[in-house]
Amino acid sequence: MMNFRLKLRLYLVNVFRVIIALTMIASGLVKLLDPLGMVYKLQVYTNYLDIDVDALWMKVIVVALSVVELQLGVYLFLGIRRRTSAWITFLIMLGFLGITTYFYFNGGVNDCGCFGAALELSQDHTVVKNIILVAMLAYIVRFPHKMRRLVTERNQVIATVYVFCYAIVIALYSLHYLPLVTFTDYRVGEDWGRQYQYGEEPARDGILNLSFYTEEGTDVAASILNDHSTTLLLTLPDAKTADDSSADRINDIYDWAIDNDCGIYALVGTLADYQNWKDRTGASYTCLSADADVIKNMVRSSPGMLLIDKGILKGKWGTNNLPTKAEVASLVSDKTSPDASENMTWARILLLLIAPLVILVILDGLWLGRIYHGHRIRMVEILKKREEEKVAGGE
């Protein structure tokens, strides 16, 4: 009976640790791939609580939280620092449970933001999820040493350093340029015009409900998306705080668009704020208003730029990688549509995370096996020598 209980305990601890590890890895990774998306989620919390947090500090908080989640997930999966990682994860999840429970009873936030913009969970689903995870962790912290180690203490620092560097590189790239993976409805290569007009698959809610308003209040989204010519959209969710360092590049693209009979518009969250942008940059393109949250979802940058050709989204850029006139002209002249699938991108991202850790586990196992084999040979030699001494003493 005791043997059965020990086996059951061992089984439950390791099943729970794998479930929690995969949840933490997924949560941390999607936030790292789209940190601005998580920043926007957190701003919903801070606005509701009437807390003013600087945008830079918000980014730091998101990146730090994402790195910690990814590290803890890898620690639990590999069995690294078992007691410490189990307790830290338990306390973090207990804190998340307290926050989500508070908002569940007080309202104000619909999506918890647990998985950034990749997956929306209602508050009631989030509370149930967190209760289950906390219960699993409570069991694990009672028996942390039942978690099987996949990496020895000698080599666990290698996994720690690699995962940290991996996380920081992805976060900085996504913040400086654009997310490597698109979690919103606005993917390069998709036919916005067809989705908007006919709702054909894969129809995205964000595209189906697009509205671009002129100063007179006329919605011109249909005419832009169904236009068979080329249109450039400059996205400015908050024109007052938008980075104007790329204004010269934008103005060059505007000149190219005018010379080639292409439409170019600025999408702003508030028409009144556009004057501030014009004063700073000398902009002369037509301004349209749209929902600020929709603009933020279109491009994770302020300003950002979209290229729509015959209703197809052919290009998307952030302020730090805006295209040259030649690059825009090349995309327009290319009659093929970009591949909207991001499967290869996902494969590379996961491979870069998993492959080095798998190699580490294999090499660590070989190193451990070599030590064990050497120890076994030495023990055999010692026993053999003792036997020979006994025989010699008997004579």
XYZ file of C-alpha atoms in Angstrom:
395
model
C 0.000 0.000 0.000
C 2.835 2.365 0.934
C 4.632 1.569 -2.319
C 1.481 2.455 -4.304
C 1.161 5.798 -2.488
C 4.778 6.673 -3.214
C 4.358 5.821 -6.888
C 1.131 7.842 -7.097
C 2.817 10.815 -5.428
C 5.740 10.597 -7.850
C 3.362 10.362 -10.820
C 1.152 13.296 -9.741
C 4.063 15.624 -8.962
C 5.645 15.067 -12.354
C 2.370 15.315 -14.297
C 1.491 18.549 -12.474
C 4.951 19.995 -13.002
C 4.791 19.349 -16.773
C 1.333 20.979 -17.054
C 2.442 24.050 -15.111
C 5.785 24.237 -16.939
C 4.117 24.232 -20.355
C 1.594 26.846 -19.185
C 4.361 29.130 -17.897
C 6.470 28.677 -21.034
C 3.502 29.450 -23.304
C 2.501 32.471 -21.217
C 6.017 33.904 -21.121
C 6.788 33.225 -24.774
C 3.680 34.875 -26.255
C 4.296 37.970 -24.107
C 7.908 38.149 -25.308
C 6.788 37.852 -28.930
C 4.297 40.710 -28.549
C 5.328 42.816 -25.524
C 3.409 45.908 -26.660
C 0.245 43.821 -26.848
C 0.728 42.929 -23.180
C 1.486 46.570 -22.349
C -1.919 47.518 -23.771
C -3.533 44.787 -21.666
C -1.858 46.056 -18.488
C -2.918 49.618 -19.262
C -6.522 48.470 -18.965
C -5.766 47.422 -15.362
C -3.860 50.597 -14.488
C -6.501 52.842 -16.040
C -9.243 51.089 -14.097
C -7.269 51.479 -10.847
C -6.392 55.071 -11.783
C -2.653 54.354 -11.572
C -0.307 56.315 -13.819
C 2.660 54.216 -15.014
C 5.206 55.564 -17.488
C 5.174 53.744 -20.846
C 8.868 52.832 -20.551
C 8.386 51.316 -17.110
C 5.372 49.422 -18.393
C 7.568 47.828 -21.065
C 10.206 46.959 -18.457
C 7.563 45.323 -16.252
C 6.170 43.280 -19.152
C 9.600 42.071 -20.293
C 10.664 41.217 -16.727
C 7.451 39.292 -16.056
C 7.758 37.425 -19.365
C 11.386 36.448 -18.722
C 10.560 35.201 -15.220
C 7.616 33.134 -16.507
C 9.710 31.544 -19.256
C 12.609 30.821 -16.904
C 10.345 29.259 -14.264
C 8.618 27.141 -16.915
C 11.956 25.794 -18.150
C 13.162 25.276 -14.571
C 10.108 23.192 -13.688
C 10.298 21.188 -16.902
C 14.000 20.382 -16.522
C 13.871 19.957 -12.746
C 16.266 22.845 -12.036
C 16.304 24.358 -8.516
C 13.218 22.344 -7.744
C 12.257 23.724 -4.325
C 12.996 27.366 -5.188
C 11.307 27.333 -8.596
C 8.236 25.543 -7.199
C 7.819 28.060 -4.367
C 8.357 31.131 -6.545
C 5.883 29.850 -9.128
C 3.374 29.068 -6.372
C 3.634 32.586 -4.904
C 3.346 34.235 -8.344
C 0.278 32.189 -9.252
C -1.231 32.921 -5.838
C -0.764 36.631 -6.565
C -2.359 36.242 -10.009
C -5.276 34.406 -8.405
C -5.787 37.253 -5.936
C -5.747 39.895 -8.707
C -8.106 38.013 -11.021
C -10.476 37.225 -8.139
C -10.617 40.917 -7.237
C -11.504 41.925 -10.803
C -13.943 39.022 -11.097
C -16.046 40.462 -8.260
C -15.460 44.146 -9.056
C -15.534 44.091 -12.884
C -13.711 46.620 -15.023
C -11.535 44.159 -16.988
C -12.914 41.593 -19.413
C -9.716 39.873 -20.600
C -7.111 38.884 -18.005
C -4.175 39.162 -20.409
C -2.635 35.927 -19.090
C -1.487 34.985 -22.581
C -1.090 38.499 -23.978
C -2.912 39.065 -27.251
C -2.553 35.406 -28.291
C -5.540 34.114 -26.322
C -8.386 35.923 -24.621
C -9.769 34.420 -21.424
C -12.766 35.793 -19.561
C -12.351 36.560 -15.871
C -14.408 33.559 -14.728
C -12.355 31.155 -16.890
C -9.171 32.796 -15.614
C -10.167 32.368 -11.953
C -10.932 28.671 -12.492
C -7.628 28.186 -14.356
C -5.645 29.895 -11.599
C -7.368 27.905 -8.834
C -6.432 24.648 -10.586
C -2.824 25.760 -11.130
C -2.456 26.944 -7.526
C -3.833 23.612 -6.265
C -1.302 21.717 -8.419
C 1.534 23.929 -7.202
C 0.458 23.486 -3.583
C 0.925 19.742 -4.067
C 4.284 20.194 -5.795
C 5.741 22.441 -3.058
C 5.032 19.676 -0.549
C 7.164 17.196 -2.492
C 9.530 19.249 -4.688
C 12.257 16.597 -4.706
C 9.888 14.146 -6.367
C 10.354 16.110 -9.583
C 12.730 14.202 -11.836
C 15.849 16.076 -12.827
C 16.700 16.253 -16.520
C 19.816 18.408 -16.003
C 22.365 18.070 -13.208
C 23.303 20.949 -10.924
C 26.697 21.144 -12.659
C 25.110 22.178 -16.000
C 21.904 23.937 -14.951
C 23.555 27.372 -15.185
C 23.964 26.823 -18.941
C 20.193 26.399 -19.350
C 19.571 29.478 -17.194
C 21.897 31.742 -19.177
C 20.657 30.491 -22.554
C 16.944 30.947 -21.771
C 17.587 34.418 -20.354
C 19.525 35.539 -23.458
C 16.913 33.968 -25.748
C 14.095 35.833 -23.972
C 15.853 39.208 -23.928
C 16.781 39.045 -27.634
C 13.206 38.222 -28.684
C 11.727 40.933 -26.445
C 14.125 43.648 -27.662
C 13.603 42.700 -31.304
C 9.814 42.763 -30.937
C 9.913 46.138 -29.200
C 12.363 47.743 -31.619
C 10.791 46.405 -34.816
C 7.538 44.418 -34.923
C 6.413 41.132 -33.301
C 7.814 38.045 -35.001
C 4.341 36.486 -34.846
C 1.037 38.303 -35.405
C -1.557 37.515 -32.724
C -4.087 40.075 -33.970
C -6.383 39.933 -37.011
C -4.065 41.972 -39.238
C -1.673 39.560 -40.943
C 0.442 40.347 -43.989
C -0.717 38.416 -47.046
C -4.422 38.270 -46.253
C -7.073 39.683 -48.571
C -8.698 42.399 -46.484
C -10.937 43.528 -49.324
C -12.513 40.112 -49.826
C -12.945 39.519 -46.105
C -14.480 42.962 -45.575
C -16.855 42.731 -48.509
C -17.885 39.081 -48.455
C -16.789 37.806 -45.066
C -15.008 34.921 -46.769
C -12.712 32.645 -44.803
C -10.548 33.247 -42.986
C -12.768 36.159 -41.979
C -11.320 38.128 -39.069
C -13.631 40.088 -36.772
C -11.195 42.979 -36.719
C -11.276 43.309 -40.512
C -15.014 42.786 -40.849
C -15.653 45.669 -38.449
C -13.140 48.197 -39.802
C -14.263 51.826 -39.997
C -12.234 54.816 -41.228
C -13.934 58.193 -40.810
C -13.289 61.487 -42.580
C -13.554 64.832 -40.797
C -17.183 64.991 -42.022
C -17.932 61.635 -40.353
C -18.121 59.531 -43.547
C -16.900 55.934 -43.267
C -14.541 55.302 -46.204
C -13.225 51.870 -45.136
C -15.198 50.115 -47.895
C -13.857 52.353 -50.643
C -10.253 51.919 -49.455
C -10.378 48.145 -48.995
C -12.260 47.537 -52.246
C -10.079 49.917 -54.255
C -8.090 48.108 -56.964
C -5.200 50.551 -56.675
C -2.532 50.871 -53.984
C -3.111 52.531 -50.603
C -0.661 53.358 -47.821
C -1.944 53.788 -44.264
C 0.154 55.550 -41.628
C -1.006 54.399 -38.180
C -0.963 56.924 -35.326
C -3.026 55.622 -32.381
C -1.821 58.594 -30.311
C -0.528 61.344 -32.600
C 0.689 63.470 -29.683
C 3.130 60.867 -28.367
C 4.077 59.265 -31.717
C 7.802 59.071 -32.523
C 8.621 61.671 -35.191
C 12.205 60.482 -35.833
C 11.105 58.746 -39.055
C 9.192 61.756 -40.416
C 11.627 62.317 -43.319
C 11.266 58.709 -44.492
C 7.466 58.986 -44.272
C 7.458 62.217 -46.259
C 9.625 60.562 -48.948
C 7.098 57.740 -49.207
C 4.298 60.325 -49.414
C 6.039 62.006 -52.361
C 6.410 58.615 -54.076
C 2.715 57.826 -53.495
C 1.605 61.134 -55.022
C 3.903 60.670 -58.042
C 2.509 57.168 -58.637
C -1.193 57.941 -58.038
C -1.352 55.881 -54.852
C -3.571 56.771 -51.940
C -1.924 57.650 -48.632
C -3.769 58.399 -45.386
C -2.965 58.816 -41.723
C -5.108 56.787 -39.323
C -5.391 58.559 -35.980
C -7.219 57.777 -32.782
C -8.381 61.394 -32.416
C -8.623 63.832 -35.302
C -7.918 66.787 -33.011
C -4.461 65.370 -32.166
C -3.396 65.198 -35.816
C -2.518 68.912 -35.856
C 0.225 68.199 -33.320
C 1.739 65.621 -35.687
C 1.500 68.000 -38.645
C 3.257 70.765 -36.718
C 6.120 68.431 -35.813
C 6.588 66.681 -39.156
C 5.163 68.927 -41.870
C 2.718 66.179 -42.872
C 0.297 66.944 -45.693
C -1.487 63.609 -46.180
C -5.211 63.163 -45.586
C -6.234 62.223 -42.070
C -8.843 59.583 -41.143
C -9.975 58.573 -37.674
C -10.387 55.040 -36.375
C -10.694 53.322 -33.025
C -7.346 53.718 -31.216
C -7.361 50.066 -30.064
C -7.895 48.900 -33.649
C -4.961 51.019 -34.828
C -2.763 49.557 -32.059
C -3.704 46.058 -33.194
C -2.941 46.832 -36.843
C 0.702 47.731 -36.193
C 2.549 47.460 -32.891
C 4.277 50.770 -33.498
C 3.486 54.475 -33.414
C 3.861 55.446 -36.153
C 3.513 52.313 -38.249
C 2.700 51.794 -41.893
C 0.551 49.392 -43.947
C 0.591 48.781 -47.693
C -2.712 47.567 -49.179
C -2.619 46.613 -52.851
C -5.886 45.548 -54.513
C -7.311 44.823 -51.071
C -4.368 42.592 -50.029
C -2.130 43.591 -47.131
C 1.307 43.366 -48.738
C 3.466 45.125 -46.189
C 3.615 46.148 -42.547
C 6.374 48.191 -40.914
C 7.199 49.850 -37.620
C 8.851 53.213 -37.122
C 12.335 51.651 -36.922
C 12.118 49.667 -40.158
C 10.027 51.819 -42.493
C 10.637 50.925 -46.167
C 12.416 52.990 -48.780
C 10.586 54.210 -51.875
C 12.286 51.450 -53.874
C 11.055 48.759 -51.472
C 7.485 50.040 -51.661
C 7.652 50.152 -55.471
C 9.024 46.588 -55.546
C 6.151 45.289 -53.417
C 3.564 47.064 -55.559
C 5.049 45.711 -58.808
C 5.179 42.158 -57.408
C 1.949 40.498 -58.555
C 2.204 37.587 -56.108
C 0.694 37.759 -52.640
C 2.862 37.241 -49.542
C 2.289 34.033 -47.604
C -0.031 34.806 -44.701
C 1.001 31.634 -42.851
C 3.484 32.045 -39.992
C 4.105 28.323 -39.439
C 7.763 28.542 -40.434
C 8.293 31.495 -38.102
C 6.783 29.543 -35.224
C 8.922 26.528 -36.103
C 12.117 28.601 -35.982
C 11.163 30.280 -32.701
C 10.373 26.980 -30.978
C 13.401 25.255 -32.489
C 15.702 27.967 -31.151
C 14.260 27.420 -27.674
C 13.931 23.638 -27.623
C 16.909 22.358 -29.665
C 19.709 23.784 -27.451
C 17.952 22.538 -24.302
C 17.516 19.052 -25.787
C 21.208 19.004 -26.749
C 22.096 20.092 -23.218
C 19.992 17.300 -21.693
C 21.617 14.712 -23.985
C 25.172 15.907 -23.325
C 24.445 16.151 -19.613
C 23.156 12.579 -19.665
C 26.243 11.376 -21.529
C 28.499 13.180 -19.064
C 26.604 11.700 -16.125
C 26.699 8.251 -17.737
C 30.439 8.524 -18.233
C 30.931 9.427 -14.565
C 28.718 6.512 -13.487
C 30.540 4.117 -15.802
C 33.930 5.273 -14.493
C 32.732 4.956 -10.896
C 31.480 1.446 -11.598
C 34.816 0.392 -13.097
C 36.669 1.774 -10.067
C 34.351 -0.083 -7.683
C 34.914 -3.338 -9.574
C 38.658 -2.817 -9.393
C 38.500 -2.084 -5.658
C 36.414 -5.202 -4.944
C 38.721 -7.311 -7.080
C 41.771 -6.001 -5.213
C 40.130 -6.786 -1.859
C 39.401 -10.335 -2.976
C 43.001 -10.777 -4.046
C 44.207 -9.457 -0.652
C 41.905 -11.910 1.142
C 43.219 -14.803 -0.911
C 46.804 -13.700 -0.290
C 46.147 -13.343 3.452
C 44.625 -16.815 3.645
C 47.711 -18.345 2.147
